[in-house]
Amino acid sequence: EKGGYDYFMLKEIAEQPKAVADTLLGRIDGSGSLTLDEVRIPANVLREVDKVVIVACGTAFHAGLIAKYAIEHWTRVPCEVELASEFRYRDPILDQQTLVVAISQSGETMDTLMALRHAREQGAKVLAICNTNGSTIPRESDAVLYTHAGPEVAVASTKAFLTQLVACYLVALYLGQVRGTKYADEIRAVVRDLASISGAVERVLDTMEPVRELARSLAEKNTVLFLGRHVGYPVALEGALKLKELAYMHAEGFAAGELKHGPIALIEDDVPVVVVVPSPRGRSVLHDKIVSNIQEIRARGARTIVVAEEGDDAVVPYADHLIRVPVTPTLLQPLVATVPLQVFACELATARGNEVDQPRNLAKSVTVE
Ligand code: F6R
């Protein structure tokens, strides 16, 4: 049942190109328009939405953080992202014009479920992004967009995360399409790029041997730090979460712009720092900023592990280890940049003798608070 792999997690990492393709299947028509009829929230209701609030836990929350960048950019609708466990216990401001998006692989996470109940009580419309047919969260939502990752067995989420990202992009693009936006051309171009993204994920998977080797060489380390900007920031958080849960190492993700506000004090000789570098095209300011961040930490002794787009030469002089990912539109980069971090965490866990599929103290579906 592990299909020849030693662990479910390895199998699920390898299944990501298919999971991504399956989640796109039938949702984009020949003309490049999105056909999300399954989102049974009428277009006029979607046009009136004046705020999107995303609620989720753990890895699904990281997907939500990335969705915020896409939703606000393509639709110009304000979007908040909140941990379900925080949202439900404060007094959030919601009404009929709020679209709440609840993201959950299992569809059974208690905090996410309670958050959506809380939202519906206040008249908000709830759209679930979920991987489990007929589970509680989609049943209690106004509409659901299923991710087609297939069953995810390993406790650490991998393919479900990538498909959550795809679903989030689809929701963002669909909202843009329904509401009309000045980014109509860009949206069409991104929809075209989405069609080839599964192949890009496949290419990343084909080049993971050096990442595994690097992971094994770091098995004795105590700490790994992760830095990113823009959508690379949630990718950094996700890389750190994977490492904590699988390798039981201290790992933290930071927004690179925050370095000087504290985290740079953690940099000491040979501490591994994974840096997710945005594309030098498009938002080149971000790229230049992160290149100087890499220089800053390296000058203080960090061992830099740089995840950068193919052809990005500016990072080469400052990278102790370079992990290449295919060229993608800026907002889609998490779909390729997350994969090496999953492989990295999985290999470190194995090197440290940990149980990969069933990390200590964790459960696949958190149905208690
Ligand atoms: C981390 C992980 C968890 C889940 C979280 C939410 O690898 O798997 O952080 O993402 O427990 O679970 P769902 O998506 O089922 O609501």
Coordinates of N, CA and C in Angstrom, one line a residue, residues 80-182:
E80 N -8.4 38.6 5.6 CA -7.7 38.3 6.8 C -7.5 36.8 6.9
V81 N -6.5 36.4 7.6 CA -6.3 35.0 7.8 C -6.0 34.8 9.3
E82 N -6.8 33.8 9.9 CA -6.6 33.7 11.3 C -6.6 32.2 11.7
L83 N -5.8 31.9 12.7 CA -5.8 30.6 13.3 C -7.2 30.3 13.8
A84 N -7.8 29.2 13.5 CA -9.2 28.9 13.9 C -9.3 29.0 15.4
S85 N -8.3 28.5 16.1 CA -8.4 28.5 17.6 C -8.4 29.9 18.2
E86 N -7.8 30.9 17.5 CA -7.9 32.2 18.0 C -9.2 32.9 17.6
F87 N -9.5 32.7 16.3 CA -10.7 33.3 15.7 C -12.0 33.1 16.6
R88 N -12.1 31.8 16.9 CA -13.4 31.4 17.6 C -13.5 32.0 19.0
Y89 N -12.4 32.3 19.6 CA -12.5 32.8 21.0 C -12.5 34.3 21.1
R90 N -12.4 35.0 19.9 CA -12.4 36.5 20.1 C -13.8 36.9 19.6
D91 N -13.9 38.1 19.2 CA -15.2 38.6 18.8 C -15.1 39.2 17.4
P92 N -14.9 38.3 16.4 CA -14.6 38.8 15.1 C -15.8 39.6 14.5
I93 N -15.5 40.5 13.6 CA -16.6 41.3 13.0 C -16.9 40.7 11.7
L94 N -18.1 40.1 11.6 CA -18.6 39.4 10.4 C -20.0 39.8 10.1
D95 N -20.3 39.8 8.8 CA -21.8 39.9 8.5 C -22.0 39.2 7.2
Q96 N -23.2 39.5 6.6 CA -23.6 38.8 5.4 C -22.7 39.0 4.2
Q97 N -21.9 40.1 4.2 CA -21.0 40.4 3.1 C -19.6 39.8 3.3
T98 N -19.5 39.0 4.4 CA -18.2 38.4 4.7 C -18.2 37.0 4.1
L99 N -17.1 36.7 3.3 CA -17.0 35.3 2.9 C -15.9 34.7 3.8
V100 N -16.3 33.6 4.5 CA -15.3 32.9 5.3 C -14.9 31.7 4.6
V101 N -13.6 31.4 4.5 CA -13.1 30.3 3.8 C -12.4 29.4 4.9
A102 N -12.9 28.2 5.1 CA -12.4 27.3 6.1 C -11.6 26.2 5.3
I103 N -10.3 26.1 5.7 CA -9.4 25.2 4.9 C -9.1 24.0 5.9
S104 N -9.4 22.8 5.4 CA -9.1 21.6 6.3 C -9.0 20.4 5.4
Q105 N -7.9 19.7 5.6 CA -7.6 18.4 4.9 C -8.7 17.4 5.3
S106 N -8.7 17.2 6.6 CA -9.6 16.1 7.2 C -11.1 16.5 7.2
G107 N -11.3 17.8 7.3 CA -12.7 18.2 7.4 C -13.3 17.9 8.8
E108 N -12.4 17.6 9.7 CA -12.9 17.2 11.1 C -12.2 18.0 12.2
T109 N -11.3 18.9 11.8 CA -10.6 19.7 12.9 C -11.6 20.5 13.7
M110 N -11.5 20.2 15.0 CA -12.5 20.8 15.9 C -12.5 22.4 15.9
D111 N -11.3 22.9 16.0 CA -11.3 24.4 16.0 C -11.8 25.0 14.7
T112 N -11.5 24.4 13.6 CA -11.9 25.0 12.3 C -13.4 24.9 12.2
L113 N -13.9 23.7 12.7 CA -15.4 23.5 12.7 C -16.1 24.6 13.5
M114 N -15.6 24.8 14.7 CA -16.2 25.7 15.7 C -16.1 27.1 15.1
A115 N -15.0 27.4 14.4 CA -14.8 28.8 13.8 C -15.9 29.0 12.7
L116 N -16.2 27.9 11.9 CA -17.1 28.1 10.8 C -18.6 28.2 11.4
R117 N -18.8 27.5 12.5 CA -20.2 27.6 13.1 C -20.4 29.0 13.6
H118 N -19.3 29.5 14.2 CA -19.4 30.9 14.8 C -19.6 31.9 13.6
A119 N -19.0 31.7 12.5 CA -19.1 32.6 11.4 C -20.5 32.5 10.8
R120 N -21.1 31.3 10.7 CA -22.4 31.2 10.1 C -23.5 31.8 11.0
E121 N -23.3 31.6 12.3 CA -24.2 32.2 13.2 C -24.4 33.7 13.0
Q122 N -23.3 34.3 12.5 CA -23.3 35.7 12.3 C -23.7 36.1 10.9
G123 N -24.1 35.1 10.1 CA -24.7 35.4 8.8 C -23.7 35.4 7.7
A124 N -22.4 35.1 8.0 CA -21.4 35.0 7.0 C -21.6 33.8 6.1
K125 N -21.2 33.8 4.9 CA -21.2 32.7 4.0 C -19.9 31.9 4.2
V126 N -20.0 30.6 4.3 CA -18.8 29.8 4.5 C -18.5 28.9 3.3
L127 N -17.3 29.0 2.8 CA -16.8 28.1 1.7 C -15.7 27.2 2.3
A128 N -15.9 25.9 2.2 CA -14.9 25.0 2.8 C -14.0 24.6 1.6
I129 N -12.7 24.5 1.9 CA -11.7 23.9 1.0 C -11.3 22.6 1.8
C130 N -11.6 21.4 1.2 CA -11.5 20.2 2.0 C -11.1 19.1 1.2
N131 N -10.4 18.1 1.8 CA -9.9 16.9 1.0 C -10.7 15.7 1.3
T132 N -11.7 15.7 2.2 CA -12.4 14.5 2.6 C -13.9 14.6 2.4
N133 N -14.3 13.9 1.4 CA -15.7 13.9 1.0 C -16.6 13.6 2.1
G134 N -17.7 14.4 2.3 CA -18.7 14.1 3.2 C -18.3 14.3 4.7
S135 N -17.1 14.9 4.9 CA -16.7 15.2 6.3 C -17.5 16.3 6.9
T136 N -17.3 16.6 8.2 CA -18.2 17.5 8.9 C -18.1 19.0 8.4
I137 N -16.9 19.4 8.1 CA -16.7 20.8 7.8 C -17.4 21.1 6.4
P138 N -17.2 20.4 5.4 CA -18.0 20.7 4.2 C -19.5 20.5 4.4
R139 N -19.9 19.5 5.2 CA -21.3 19.3 5.4 C -22.0 20.6 6.1
E140 N -21.2 21.2 6.9 CA -21.8 22.4 7.6 C -21.5 23.7 6.9
S141 N -20.9 23.7 5.7 CA -20.6 24.9 5.0 C -21.6 25.2 3.9
D142 N -21.6 26.5 3.5 CA -22.6 26.8 2.4 C -22.1 26.2 1.1
A143 N -20.8 26.1 0.9 CA -20.3 25.5 -0.4 C -19.0 24.9 -0.1
V144 N -18.5 24.0 -1.0 CA -17.3 23.4 -0.8 C -16.5 23.2 -2.1
L145 N -15.2 23.4 -2.0 CA -14.3 23.2 -3.1 C -13.4 22.1 -2.7
Y146 N -13.6 20.9 -3.2 CA -12.8 19.8 -2.8 C -11.4 19.8 -3.4
T147 N -10.4 19.5 -2.6 CA -9.1 19.2 -3.1 C -9.0 17.8 -3.5
H148 N -8.4 17.4 -4.6 CA -8.3 16.0 -5.0 C -7.0 15.4 -4.8
A149 N -6.5 15.5 -3.5 CA -5.2 14.9 -3.2 C -5.3 13.4 -3.0
G150 N -6.4 12.9 -2.9 CA -6.6 11.5 -2.5 C -6.2 11.3 -1.0
P151 N -6.4 10.1 -0.4 CA -6.2 10.0 1.0 C -4.8 10.3 1.4
E152 N -4.7 11.1 2.5 CA -3.3 11.4 3.0 C -3.2 10.7 4.3
V153 N -2.2 9.8 4.4 CA -2.0 8.9 5.5 C -1.0 9.4 6.5
A154 N 0.1 9.9 6.0 CA 1.2 10.4 6.8 C 0.6 11.6 7.6
V155 N 1.0 11.6 8.9 CA 0.5 12.7 9.7 C 0.9 14.1 9.2
A156 N 2.1 14.2 8.7 CA 2.6 15.5 8.2 C 2.0 15.7 6.8
S157 N 1.4 16.8 6.7 CA 0.6 17.1 5.5 C 1.6 17.6 4.3
T158 N 1.4 17.0 3.2 CA 2.3 17.4 2.0 C 1.4 17.6 0.8
K159 N 0.9 16.5 0.2 CA 0.1 16.7 -1.0 C -1.2 17.5 -0.7
A160 N -1.7 17.3 0.5 CA -2.9 18.1 0.8 C -2.6 19.6 0.8
F161 N -1.5 19.9 1.3 CA -1.1 21.3 1.3 C -1.0 21.9 -0.1
L162 N -0.3 21.2 -1.0 CA -0.2 21.7 -2.3 C -1.6 21.9 -3.0
T163 N -2.4 20.9 -2.7 CA -3.8 21.0 -3.4 C -4.6 22.1 -2.7
Q164 N -4.4 22.4 -1.4 CA -5.0 23.5 -0.7 C -4.6 24.8 -1.4
L165 N -3.3 24.9 -1.7 CA -2.8 26.1 -2.4 C -3.5 26.2 -3.8
V166 N -3.6 25.1 -4.5 CA -4.3 25.2 -5.8 C -5.7 25.7 -5.6
A167 N -6.4 25.1 -4.7 CA -7.8 25.5 -4.4 C -7.9 27.0 -4.0
C168 N -7.0 27.4 -3.2 CA -7.0 28.9 -2.9 C -6.8 29.7 -4.1
Y169 N -5.8 29.4 -4.9 CA -5.6 30.2 -6.2 C -6.9 30.2 -7.0
L170 N -7.5 29.0 -7.1 CA -8.8 28.9 -7.9 C -9.8 29.9 -7.3
V171 N -10.0 29.8 -6.0 CA -11.0 30.7 -5.4 C -10.6 32.2 -5.6
A172 N -9.3 32.5 -5.5 CA -8.9 33.9 -5.7 C -9.2 34.3 -7.2
L173 N -8.8 33.5 -8.1 CA -9.0 33.8 -9.5 C -10.5 33.8 -9.9
Y174 N -11.2 32.9 -9.3 CA -12.7 32.9 -9.6 C -13.4 34.1 -9.1
L175 N -13.0 34.5 -7.8 CA -13.5 35.8 -7.3 C -13.2 37.0 -8.2
G176 N -12.0 37.0 -8.7 CA -11.6 38.0 -9.7 C -12.4 38.0 -10.9
Q177 N -12.6 36.8 -11.4 CA -13.4 36.6 -12.7 C -14.8 37.0 -12.5
V178 N -15.4 36.6 -11.4 CA -16.8 36.9 -11.2 C -17.1 38.4 -10.9
R179 N -16.1 39.0 -10.2 CA -16.3 40.4 -9.8 C -15.8 41.4 -10.8
G180 N -14.9 40.9 -11.7 CA -14.3 41.7 -12.7 C -13.2 42.5 -12.0
T181 N -12.0 42.6 -12.6 CA -10.9 43.2 -12.0 C -10.0 43.8 -13.1
K182 N -9.2 44.7 -12.6 CA -8.2 45.3 -13.6 C -7.2 44.3 -14.0

